[in-house]
């Protein structure tokens, strides 16, 4: 295969005519003539065309001497293309539909079998003044705000505090909702890990990371790689679509950054044919995610010992894969090995920037995991997800007296002396 000249942009032995833009060769539909138009429309079209020309400039995404022309299908060899990513949208929508069916027909009956029981929540009485303050000002009023609300409503301080506690509990997701979400994610991550392992088990770059860059960027796309990419990307896009209805945890912002960075990393690696590195990164993440979701399932079902064992297994796999394999092998191979074959280029820096964003998130979550593990080992408490918003207990005077005198059955379980209230 003749290599295009990095200076002239044409193959030896051909006439040096005006060179066609790389983006025009690979994406001709973006440059079709649209006929005469107004001056403003012409200016806008010119700006869009210039932006597209700059974005798809092969000098940004490929080493010197290589470009989009090298990734055109020929001789039965198929390569990844940006246009392939459109299939992700229908896949994401299909995941949303499949999830609803799964939660209704599989997760809900499974919750009943595992003994997941909902706590009875007391519905607050309608109070326009308190409801307006709750919705428009804050869900956690200060002491001065409580005093003011007492004067406006004629309620006692204890009654106002109890109303806000019960109102906050009403907005918290139910245990069954958490169980169904964890069951769905567990099922996907487990199946994705098995499928990814099956797709990579016979590939040399799974065992020797230098193989990721052999022949780059002219790497033939395999059907298993295509579907692994599209399904993983479709799933993460579906998580963005369902974010409004999913359980919101304390690390909601970090989760959104993770989802967006993952989507960008998968899409970017696909467009510029970093598919070998991409498949390894996805497999690495799937290897521990299903363990976390299974630990949540057992927590929600009340299987304390099982959830503790699975959590510590998850913690070990997470720390080994995210804090050892990922930085010292995956990032090392994407940062060091390409420089032994090519000069630095923008795509190389951008890939490693996304990798470092992911690694920062790994460190953040590793700290949370270690805190949970240390607290459990030091006090023998039940392992719980620190990111979850815990339900508050009712502290009305009459209820407290009843609990103290009778010793206590709360929410269907005997109350223990080490039970700690969250407020």
Tab-separated table of C-alpha atoms in Angstrom:
chain	number	residue	atom	x	y	z
A	1	UNK	CA	0.000	0.000	0.000
A	2	UNK	CA	1.438	3.351	-0.966
A	3	UNK	CA	1.494	5.934	1.796
A	4	UNK	CA	0.225	9.464	1.038
A	5	UNK	CA	2.896	12.114	1.127
A	6	UNK	CA	2.475	14.181	4.298
A	7	UNK	CA	3.367	17.344	2.355
A	8	UNK	CA	1.669	16.998	-1.013
A	9	UNK	CA	-1.232	14.736	0.012
A	10	UNK	CA	-1.159	12.588	-3.178
A	11	UNK	CA	0.122	9.179	-3.994
A	12	UNK	CA	3.305	8.741	-6.003
A	13	UNK	CA	2.682	8.103	-9.671
A	14	UNK	CA	-0.442	10.285	-9.876
A	15	UNK	CA	-0.884	13.775	-11.255
A	16	UNK	CA	-0.548	16.506	-8.674
A	17	UNK	CA	-4.007	17.962	-9.131
A	18	UNK	CA	-5.918	19.967	-6.590
A	19	UNK	CA	-6.225	17.793	-3.495
A	20	UNK	CA	-9.684	16.851	-2.325
A	21	UNK	CA	-10.338	17.474	1.354
A	22	UNK	CA	-10.054	14.350	3.567
A	23	UNK	CA	-13.472	15.125	5.027
A	24	UNK	CA	-14.918	15.374	1.489
A	25	UNK	CA	-13.509	11.965	0.583
A	26	UNK	CA	-14.821	10.280	3.733
A	27	UNK	CA	-18.020	12.303	4.223
A	28	UNK	CA	-19.091	13.515	0.745
A	29	UNK	CA	-22.691	14.143	1.840
A	30	UNK	CA	-21.508	17.048	3.978
A	31	UNK	CA	-20.204	18.902	0.926
A	32	UNK	CA	-22.919	18.539	-1.693
A	33	UNK	CA	-23.769	21.684	-3.584
A	34	UNK	CA	-26.998	23.250	-2.354
A	35	UNK	CA	-27.488	25.840	-5.098
A	36	UNK	CA	-27.855	29.620	-4.674
A	37	UNK	CA	-28.930	30.962	-1.284
A	38	UNK	CA	-29.007	34.182	0.637
A	39	UNK	CA	-25.825	35.893	1.783
A	40	UNK	CA	-26.496	35.057	5.409
A	41	UNK	CA	-27.168	31.420	4.573
A	42	UNK	CA	-23.984	31.326	2.507
A	43	UNK	CA	-21.971	32.685	5.425
A	44	UNK	CA	-23.463	30.155	7.841
A	45	UNK	CA	-22.901	27.318	5.404
A	46	UNK	CA	-19.327	28.452	4.906
A	47	UNK	CA	-18.728	28.538	8.670
A	48	UNK	CA	-20.185	25.050	9.117
A	49	UNK	CA	-18.116	23.783	6.202
A	50	UNK	CA	-14.957	25.353	7.620
A	51	UNK	CA	-15.667	23.905	11.057
A	52	UNK	CA	-16.274	20.449	9.568
A	53	UNK	CA	-13.100	20.785	7.501
A	54	UNK	CA	-11.100	21.647	10.608
A	55	UNK	CA	-12.704	18.967	12.808
A	56	UNK	CA	-12.095	16.124	10.357
A	57	UNK	CA	-8.569	17.278	9.515
A	58	UNK	CA	-6.533	14.088	9.489
A	59	UNK	CA	-3.535	15.911	10.947
A	60	UNK	CA	-5.520	16.179	14.201
A	61	UNK	CA	-6.459	12.544	14.567
A	62	UNK	CA	-3.719	10.525	12.854
A	63	UNK	CA	0.060	10.276	12.880
A	64	UNK	CA	1.869	12.072	10.082
A	65	UNK	CA	1.562	10.307	6.736
A	66	UNK	CA	-1.692	8.518	7.603
A	67	UNK	CA	-5.290	9.638	7.190
A	68	UNK	CA	-8.915	8.877	6.369
A	69	UNK	CA	-8.040	7.449	2.969
A	70	UNK	CA	-6.292	4.568	4.711
A	71	UNK	CA	-9.563	3.580	6.441
A	72	UNK	CA	-11.734	3.206	3.360
A	73	UNK	CA	-13.247	-0.250	2.896
A	74	UNK	CA	-11.477	-2.293	0.225
A	75	UNK	CA	-10.401	-5.822	-0.604
A	76	UNK	CA	-13.000	-7.229	1.789
A	77	UNK	CA	-11.520	-5.324	4.736
A	78	UNK	CA	-14.000	-3.225	6.764
A	79	UNK	CA	-13.046	-0.302	9.010
A	80	UNK	CA	-14.875	1.696	11.674
A	81	UNK	CA	-16.682	4.826	10.435
A	82	UNK	CA	-18.287	7.734	12.260
A	83	UNK	CA	-21.507	7.173	10.313
A	84	UNK	CA	-21.874	3.797	12.051
A	85	UNK	CA	-22.638	5.590	15.327
A	86	UNK	CA	-26.145	6.565	14.222
A	87	UNK	CA	-27.271	3.035	15.074
A	88	UNK	CA	-26.587	3.824	18.740
A	89	UNK	CA	-29.760	5.930	19.064
A	90	UNK	CA	-32.240	3.153	18.188
A	91	UNK	CA	-30.212	0.754	20.356
A	92	UNK	CA	-30.478	3.176	23.302
A	93	UNK	CA	-34.243	3.512	22.797
A	94	UNK	CA	-34.517	-0.281	22.577
A	95	UNK	CA	-32.688	-0.561	25.909
A	96	UNK	CA	-35.238	1.778	27.518
A	97	UNK	CA	-38.088	-0.438	26.321
A	98	UNK	CA	-36.313	-3.662	27.304
A	99	UNK	CA	-35.597	-2.204	30.742
A	100	UNK	CA	-39.282	-1.483	31.381
A	101	UNK	CA	-40.205	-5.028	30.368
A	102	UNK	CA	-37.378	-6.497	32.467
A	103	UNK	CA	-38.295	-4.534	35.585
A	104	UNK	CA	-41.956	-5.496	35.289
A	105	UNK	CA	-41.612	-9.174	34.360
A	106	UNK	CA	-38.297	-10.170	35.972
A	107	UNK	CA	-37.117	-7.731	38.653
A	108	UNK	CA	-40.459	-7.263	40.437
A	109	UNK	CA	-41.152	-11.022	40.865
A	110	UNK	CA	-37.508	-11.530	41.855
A	111	UNK	CA	-37.887	-8.865	44.559
A	112	UNK	CA	-40.857	-10.770	45.992
A	113	UNK	CA	-38.914	-14.046	45.965
A	114	UNK	CA	-35.902	-12.452	47.717
A	115	UNK	CA	-38.091	-10.838	50.354
A	116	UNK	CA	-37.760	-7.175	49.422
A	117	UNK	CA	-40.339	-5.354	51.543
A	118	UNK	CA	-41.379	-1.746	51.295
A	119	UNK	CA	-41.425	0.444	54.392
A	120	UNK	CA	-44.756	2.017	55.152
A	121	UNK	CA	-44.475	5.754	54.649
A	122	UNK	CA	-46.838	8.163	56.323
A	123	UNK	CA	-48.378	10.635	53.883
A	124	UNK	CA	-48.111	14.191	55.130
A	125	UNK	CA	-51.213	16.259	55.623
A	126	UNK	CA	-51.749	18.947	53.019
A	127	UNK	CA	-50.360	22.273	54.194
A	128	UNK	CA	-50.072	24.949	51.460
A	129	UNK	CA	-47.589	27.084	53.423
A	130	UNK	CA	-45.187	24.247	54.199
A	131	UNK	CA	-45.579	22.723	50.726
A	132	UNK	CA	-44.766	26.057	49.066
A	133	UNK	CA	-41.673	26.482	51.250
A	134	UNK	CA	-40.590	22.879	50.548
A	135	UNK	CA	-40.946	23.185	46.761
A	136	UNK	CA	-39.742	26.742	46.233
A	137	UNK	CA	-37.201	27.458	48.999
A	138	UNK	CA	-35.527	24.411	50.544
A	139	UNK	CA	-36.267	20.875	51.680
A	140	UNK	CA	-34.142	21.341	54.811
A	141	UNK	CA	-35.245	24.522	56.607
A	142	UNK	CA	-32.965	26.222	59.106
A	143	UNK	CA	-34.009	26.848	62.691
A	144	UNK	CA	-34.977	30.438	61.941
A	145	UNK	CA	-37.094	29.264	58.990
A	146	UNK	CA	-38.819	26.692	61.200
A	147	UNK	CA	-39.659	29.393	63.757
A	148	UNK	CA	-41.119	31.570	61.007
A	149	UNK	CA	-43.162	28.678	59.616
A	150	UNK	CA	-44.495	27.898	63.088
A	151	UNK	CA	-45.824	31.432	63.340
A	152	UNK	CA	-47.395	31.258	59.859
A	153	UNK	CA	-49.074	27.859	60.304
A	154	UNK	CA	-49.799	27.778	64.030
A	155	UNK	CA	-47.966	24.421	64.317
A	156	UNK	CA	-45.447	23.524	66.949
A	157	UNK	CA	-41.743	23.237	66.120
A	158	UNK	CA	-41.906	19.431	66.478
A	159	UNK	CA	-44.863	19.245	64.100
A	160	UNK	CA	-43.084	21.321	61.430
A	161	UNK	CA	-39.915	19.232	61.720
A	162	UNK	CA	-41.914	16.017	61.489
A	163	UNK	CA	-43.809	17.305	58.433
A	164	UNK	CA	-40.553	18.048	56.588
A	165	UNK	CA	-39.073	14.662	57.512
A	166	UNK	CA	-42.101	12.821	56.194
A	167	UNK	CA	-42.254	15.029	53.107
A	168	UNK	CA	-38.603	14.298	52.286
A	169	UNK	CA	-39.250	10.580	52.750
A	170	UNK	CA	-42.102	10.773	50.253
A	171	UNK	CA	-39.689	12.026	47.576
A	172	UNK	CA	-37.090	9.356	48.239
A	173	UNK	CA	-37.091	6.375	45.870
A	174	UNK	CA	-38.673	3.242	47.226
A	175	UNK	CA	-36.684	0.131	48.067
A	176	UNK	CA	-38.371	-1.728	45.224
A	177	UNK	CA	-37.350	0.980	42.738
A	178	UNK	CA	-33.722	0.696	43.879
A	179	UNK	CA	-33.879	-3.086	43.641
A	180	UNK	CA	-35.253	-3.031	40.091
A	181	UNK	CA	-32.605	-0.549	38.930
A	182	UNK	CA	-29.783	-2.580	40.480
A	183	UNK	CA	-31.172	-5.790	38.945
A	184	UNK	CA	-31.263	-4.240	35.475
A	185	UNK	CA	-27.714	-2.945	35.663
A	186	UNK	CA	-26.427	-6.188	37.145
A	187	UNK	CA	-27.954	-8.145	34.275
A	188	UNK	CA	-26.472	-5.874	31.610
A	189	UNK	CA	-22.989	-5.611	33.134
A	190	UNK	CA	-22.746	-9.360	33.654
A	191	UNK	CA	-23.864	-10.184	30.112
A	192	UNK	CA	-21.629	-7.426	28.679
A	193	UNK	CA	-18.611	-8.775	30.597
A	194	UNK	CA	-19.249	-12.323	29.362
A	195	UNK	CA	-19.756	-11.110	25.769
A	196	UNK	CA	-16.649	-8.899	25.903
A	197	UNK	CA	-14.542	-11.715	27.294
A	198	UNK	CA	-15.786	-14.051	24.572
A	199	UNK	CA	-14.951	-11.439	21.909
A	200	UNK	CA	-11.412	-10.833	23.217
A	201	UNK	CA	-10.343	-14.175	24.637
A	202	UNK	CA	-8.495	-15.153	21.449
A	203	UNK	CA	-7.124	-11.691	20.618
A	204	UNK	CA	-3.389	-11.093	21.130
A	205	UNK	CA	-3.853	-7.539	22.514
A	206	UNK	CA	-5.692	-8.978	25.535
A	207	UNK	CA	-2.389	-10.517	26.660
A	208	UNK	CA	0.152	-8.147	25.125
A	209	UNK	CA	-0.918	-4.497	25.209
A	210	UNK	CA	1.696	-3.516	22.622
A	211	UNK	CA	-0.456	-5.328	20.082
A	212	UNK	CA	-3.027	-2.543	20.402
A	213	UNK	CA	-0.855	-0.349	18.205
A	214	UNK	CA	0.497	-2.853	15.705
A	215	UNK	CA	-0.624	-1.585	12.301
A	216	UNK	CA	-2.515	1.410	13.699
A	217	UNK	CA	-4.677	2.971	12.341
A	218	UNK	CA	-5.237	0.369	9.603
A	219	UNK	CA	-6.998	-2.124	11.896
A	220	UNK	CA	-9.721	-4.285	10.377
A	221	UNK	CA	-13.072	-4.156	12.177
A	222	UNK	CA	-14.425	-7.508	13.341
A	223	UNK	CA	-18.188	-8.176	13.727
A	224	UNK	CA	-17.732	-8.988	17.427
A	225	UNK	CA	-16.011	-5.644	17.969
A	226	UNK	CA	-18.774	-3.801	16.110
A	227	UNK	CA	-21.578	-5.202	18.258
A	228	UNK	CA	-19.595	-4.911	21.488
A	229	UNK	CA	-19.051	-1.219	20.785
A	230	UNK	CA	-22.603	-0.445	19.656
A	231	UNK	CA	-24.272	-2.248	22.572
A	232	UNK	CA	-21.997	-0.697	25.213
A	233	UNK	CA	-22.394	2.782	23.744
A	234	UNK	CA	-26.150	2.321	23.383
A	235	UNK	CA	-26.433	1.308	27.035
A	236	UNK	CA	-24.565	4.375	28.309
A	237	UNK	CA	-26.643	6.656	26.081
A	238	UNK	CA	-29.787	5.031	27.537
A	239	UNK	CA	-28.503	5.906	31.036
A	240	UNK	CA	-28.348	9.554	29.975
A	241	UNK	CA	-31.934	9.328	28.668
A	242	UNK	CA	-33.199	7.757	31.903
A	243	UNK	CA	-31.294	10.006	34.311
A	244	UNK	CA	-34.451	11.945	35.231
A	245	UNK	CA	-36.215	8.809	36.509
A	246	UNK	CA	-33.256	6.908	37.966
A	247	UNK	CA	-32.317	6.957	41.649
A	248	UNK	CA	-30.270	10.089	42.363
A	249	UNK	CA	-27.319	9.564	44.681
A	250	UNK	CA	-24.808	11.869	46.306
A	251	UNK	CA	-22.292	11.328	43.512
A	252	UNK	CA	-24.844	12.223	40.825
A	253	UNK	CA	-22.532	14.817	39.239
A	254	UNK	CA	-19.586	12.418	39.205
A	255	UNK	CA	-21.805	9.743	37.653
A	256	UNK	CA	-22.859	12.138	34.898
A	257	UNK	CA	-19.238	13.086	34.230
A	258	UNK	CA	-18.384	9.380	34.087
A	259	UNK	CA	-21.206	8.615	31.635
A	260	UNK	CA	-20.306	11.552	29.382
A	261	UNK	CA	-16.578	10.765	29.483
A	262	UNK	CA	-17.349	7.120	28.688
A	263	UNK	CA	-19.577	8.075	25.748
A	264	UNK	CA	-16.957	10.483	24.393
A	265	UNK	CA	-14.164	7.950	24.873
A	266	UNK	CA	-16.058	5.120	23.163
A	267	UNK	CA	-17.228	7.365	20.288
A	268	UNK	CA	-13.830	8.960	19.809
A	269	UNK	CA	-11.975	5.636	19.884
A	270	UNK	CA	-14.425	4.304	17.300
A	271	UNK	CA	-14.086	7.238	14.893
A	272	UNK	CA	-10.288	7.161	14.819
A	273	UNK	CA	-10.027	3.369	15.006
A	274	UNK	CA	-8.688	2.970	18.548
A	275	UNK	CA	-10.995	-0.029	18.773
A	276	UNK	CA	-8.492	-2.387	20.353
A	277	UNK	CA	-7.844	-0.020	23.256
A	278	UNK	CA	-11.567	0.697	23.498
A	279	UNK	CA	-12.579	-2.937	23.863
A	280	UNK	CA	-10.000	-3.479	26.604
A	281	UNK	CA	-11.230	-0.445	28.557
A	282	UNK	CA	-14.869	-1.566	28.331
A	283	UNK	CA	-14.001	-5.105	29.434
A	284	UNK	CA	-11.999	-3.769	32.378
A	285	UNK	CA	-14.921	-1.666	33.613
A	286	UNK	CA	-17.503	-4.413	33.169
A	287	UNK	CA	-15.378	-6.816	35.230
A	288	UNK	CA	-16.303	-5.127	38.529
A	289	UNK	CA	-19.531	-3.231	37.817
A	290	UNK	CA	-21.761	-6.311	37.969
A	291	UNK	CA	-20.338	-7.192	41.410
A	292	UNK	CA	-21.316	-3.779	42.773
A	293	UNK	CA	-24.867	-4.106	41.460
A	294	UNK	CA	-25.201	-7.619	42.902
A	295	UNK	CA	-24.068	-6.323	46.309
A	296	UNK	CA	-26.815	-3.690	46.116
A	297	UNK	CA	-29.389	-6.353	45.271
A	298	UNK	CA	-28.512	-8.323	48.407
A	299	UNK	CA	-28.523	-5.155	50.542
A	300	UNK	CA	-32.030	-4.239	49.389
A	301	UNK	CA	-33.181	-7.823	49.999
A	302	UNK	CA	-31.782	-7.754	53.539
A	303	UNK	CA	-29.225	-10.517	52.945
A	304	UNK	CA	-26.595	-8.898	55.121
A	305	UNK	CA	-23.820	-11.500	55.161
A	306	UNK	CA	-24.082	-12.202	51.442
A	307	UNK	CA	-23.994	-8.491	50.588
A	308	UNK	CA	-20.908	-8.021	52.786
A	309	UNK	CA	-18.996	-10.865	51.094
A	310	UNK	CA	-19.922	-9.669	47.606
A	311	UNK	CA	-18.999	-6.083	48.496
A	312	UNK	CA	-15.497	-7.054	49.614
A	313	UNK	CA	-15.062	-9.128	46.467
A	314	UNK	CA	-16.156	-6.098	44.436
A	315	UNK	CA	-13.765	-3.820	46.350
A	316	UNK	CA	-10.830	-6.145	45.651
A	317	UNK	CA	-11.628	-6.437	41.936
A	318	UNK	CA	-12.290	-2.679	41.619
A	319	UNK	CA	-9.025	-1.632	43.247
A	320	UNK	CA	-7.026	-4.203	41.289
A	321	UNK	CA	-8.521	-3.297	37.900
A	322	UNK	CA	-9.089	0.468	38.285
A	323	UNK	CA	-6.096	1.470	40.409
A	324	UNK	CA	-3.523	-1.031	39.113
A	325	UNK	CA	-4.355	-2.501	35.704
A	326	UNK	CA	-5.936	0.645	34.271
A	327	UNK	CA	-3.222	3.227	35.127
A	328	UNK	CA	-0.117	1.017	34.999
A	329	UNK	CA	-1.007	-1.057	31.954
A	330	UNK	CA	-3.817	0.499	29.925
A	331	UNK	CA	-2.852	4.169	30.305
A	332	UNK	CA	0.822	3.243	30.080
A	333	UNK	CA	0.193	1.495	26.780
A	334	UNK	CA	-1.799	4.443	25.359
A	335	UNK	CA	0.741	7.021	26.558
A	336	UNK	CA	4.116	5.317	25.995
A	337	UNK	CA	3.809	2.802	23.156
A	338	UNK	CA	2.432	5.158	20.460
A	339	UNK	CA	5.428	7.461	20.935
A	340	UNK	CA	7.788	4.629	20.034
A	341	UNK	CA	6.180	4.459	16.568
A	342	UNK	CA	4.788	7.929	15.781
A	343	UNK	CA	5.305	11.593	16.554
A	344	UNK	CA	2.791	13.147	18.998
A	345	UNK	CA	-0.503	14.345	17.481
A	346	UNK	CA	-3.705	15.865	18.865
A	347	UNK	CA	-5.679	12.605	18.885
A	348	UNK	CA	-2.991	11.024	21.046
A	349	UNK	CA	-3.254	13.820	23.644
A	350	UNK	CA	-7.058	13.848	23.566
A	351	UNK	CA	-7.289	10.095	24.137
A	352	UNK	CA	-5.009	10.253	27.146
A	353	UNK	CA	-6.881	13.272	28.530
A	354	UNK	CA	-10.115	11.246	28.561
A	355	UNK	CA	-8.261	8.353	30.156
A	356	UNK	CA	-7.038	10.621	32.963
A	357	UNK	CA	-10.574	11.925	33.577
A	358	UNK	CA	-11.719	8.332	34.059
A	359	UNK	CA	-8.789	7.612	36.349
A	360	UNK	CA	-9.640	10.607	38.568
A	361	UNK	CA	-13.168	9.229	38.919
A	362	UNK	CA	-11.739	5.809	39.759
A	363	UNK	CA	-9.725	7.343	42.601
A	364	UNK	CA	-12.793	9.229	43.881
A	365	UNK	CA	-14.881	6.053	44.011
A	366	UNK	CA	-12.019	4.012	45.479
A	367	UNK	CA	-11.925	6.421	48.425
A	368	UNK	CA	-15.662	5.916	49.006
A	369	UNK	CA	-15.247	2.138	48.818
A	370	UNK	CA	-12.351	2.124	51.279
A	371	UNK	CA	-14.278	4.332	53.709
A	372	UNK	CA	-17.189	1.903	53.643
A	373	UNK	CA	-14.865	-1.065	54.165
A	374	UNK	CA	-13.003	0.568	57.070
A	375	UNK	CA	-16.250	1.538	58.787
A	376	UNK	CA	-17.539	-2.009	58.484
A	377	UNK	CA	-14.335	-3.617	59.769
A	378	UNK	CA	-14.086	-1.214	62.720
A	379	UNK	CA	-17.721	-1.403	63.882
A	380	UNK	CA	-19.184	-4.528	62.241
A	381	UNK	CA	-21.937	-2.463	60.665
A	382	UNK	CA	-23.877	-3.514	57.617
A	383	UNK	CA	-22.203	-2.396	54.404
A	384	UNK	CA	-24.349	0.319	52.825
A	385	UNK	CA	-23.958	2.502	49.764
A	386	UNK	CA	-22.648	5.842	51.047
A	387	UNK	CA	-24.006	7.538	47.947
A	388	UNK	CA	-27.618	6.658	48.775
A	389	UNK	CA	-29.942	9.119	50.459
A	390	UNK	CA	-31.045	7.302	53.612
A	391	UNK	CA	-34.607	7.424	54.832
A	392	UNK	CA	-35.208	9.464	57.993
A	393	UNK	CA	-36.970	8.056	61.021
A	394	UNK	CA	-40.030	9.657	62.559
A	395	UNK	CA	-39.261	11.344	65.887
A	396	UNK	CA	-42.651	12.504	67.073
A	397	UNK	CA	-42.941	12.529	70.846
A	398	UNK	CA	-45.727	9.969	70.979
A	399	UNK	CA	-43.896	7.560	68.626
A	400	UNK	CA	-40.629	7.894	70.536
A	401	UNK	CA	-42.329	7.076	73.820
A	402	UNK	CA	-44.026	4.087	72.297
A	403	UNK	CA	-40.736	2.799	70.935
A	404	UNK	CA	-38.911	3.318	74.211
A	405	UNK	CA	-41.580	1.599	76.282
A	406	UNK	CA	-42.324	-1.334	74.041
A	407	UNK	CA	-38.717	-1.882	73.010
A	408	UNK	CA	-39.344	-1.490	69.611
A	409	UNK	CA	-40.406	-2.787	66.359
A	410	UNK	CA	-39.667	-0.342	63.560
A	411	UNK	CA	-40.621	-0.973	59.965
A	412	UNK	CA	-41.176	-4.647	60.681
A	413	UNK	CA	-37.758	-5.258	62.279
A	414	UNK	CA	-36.670	-5.231	65.897
A	415	UNK	CA	-34.889	-2.019	66.787
A	416	UNK	CA	-31.339	-2.472	68.054
A	417	UNK	CA	-29.503	-0.303	70.555
A	418	UNK	CA	-26.923	0.665	67.943
A	419	UNK	CA	-29.579	1.990	65.567
A	420	UNK	CA	-28.550	5.516	64.596
A	421	UNK	CA	-30.954	8.074	63.255
A	422	UNK	CA	-29.938	10.156	60.331
A	423	UNK	CA	-31.136	13.477	61.742
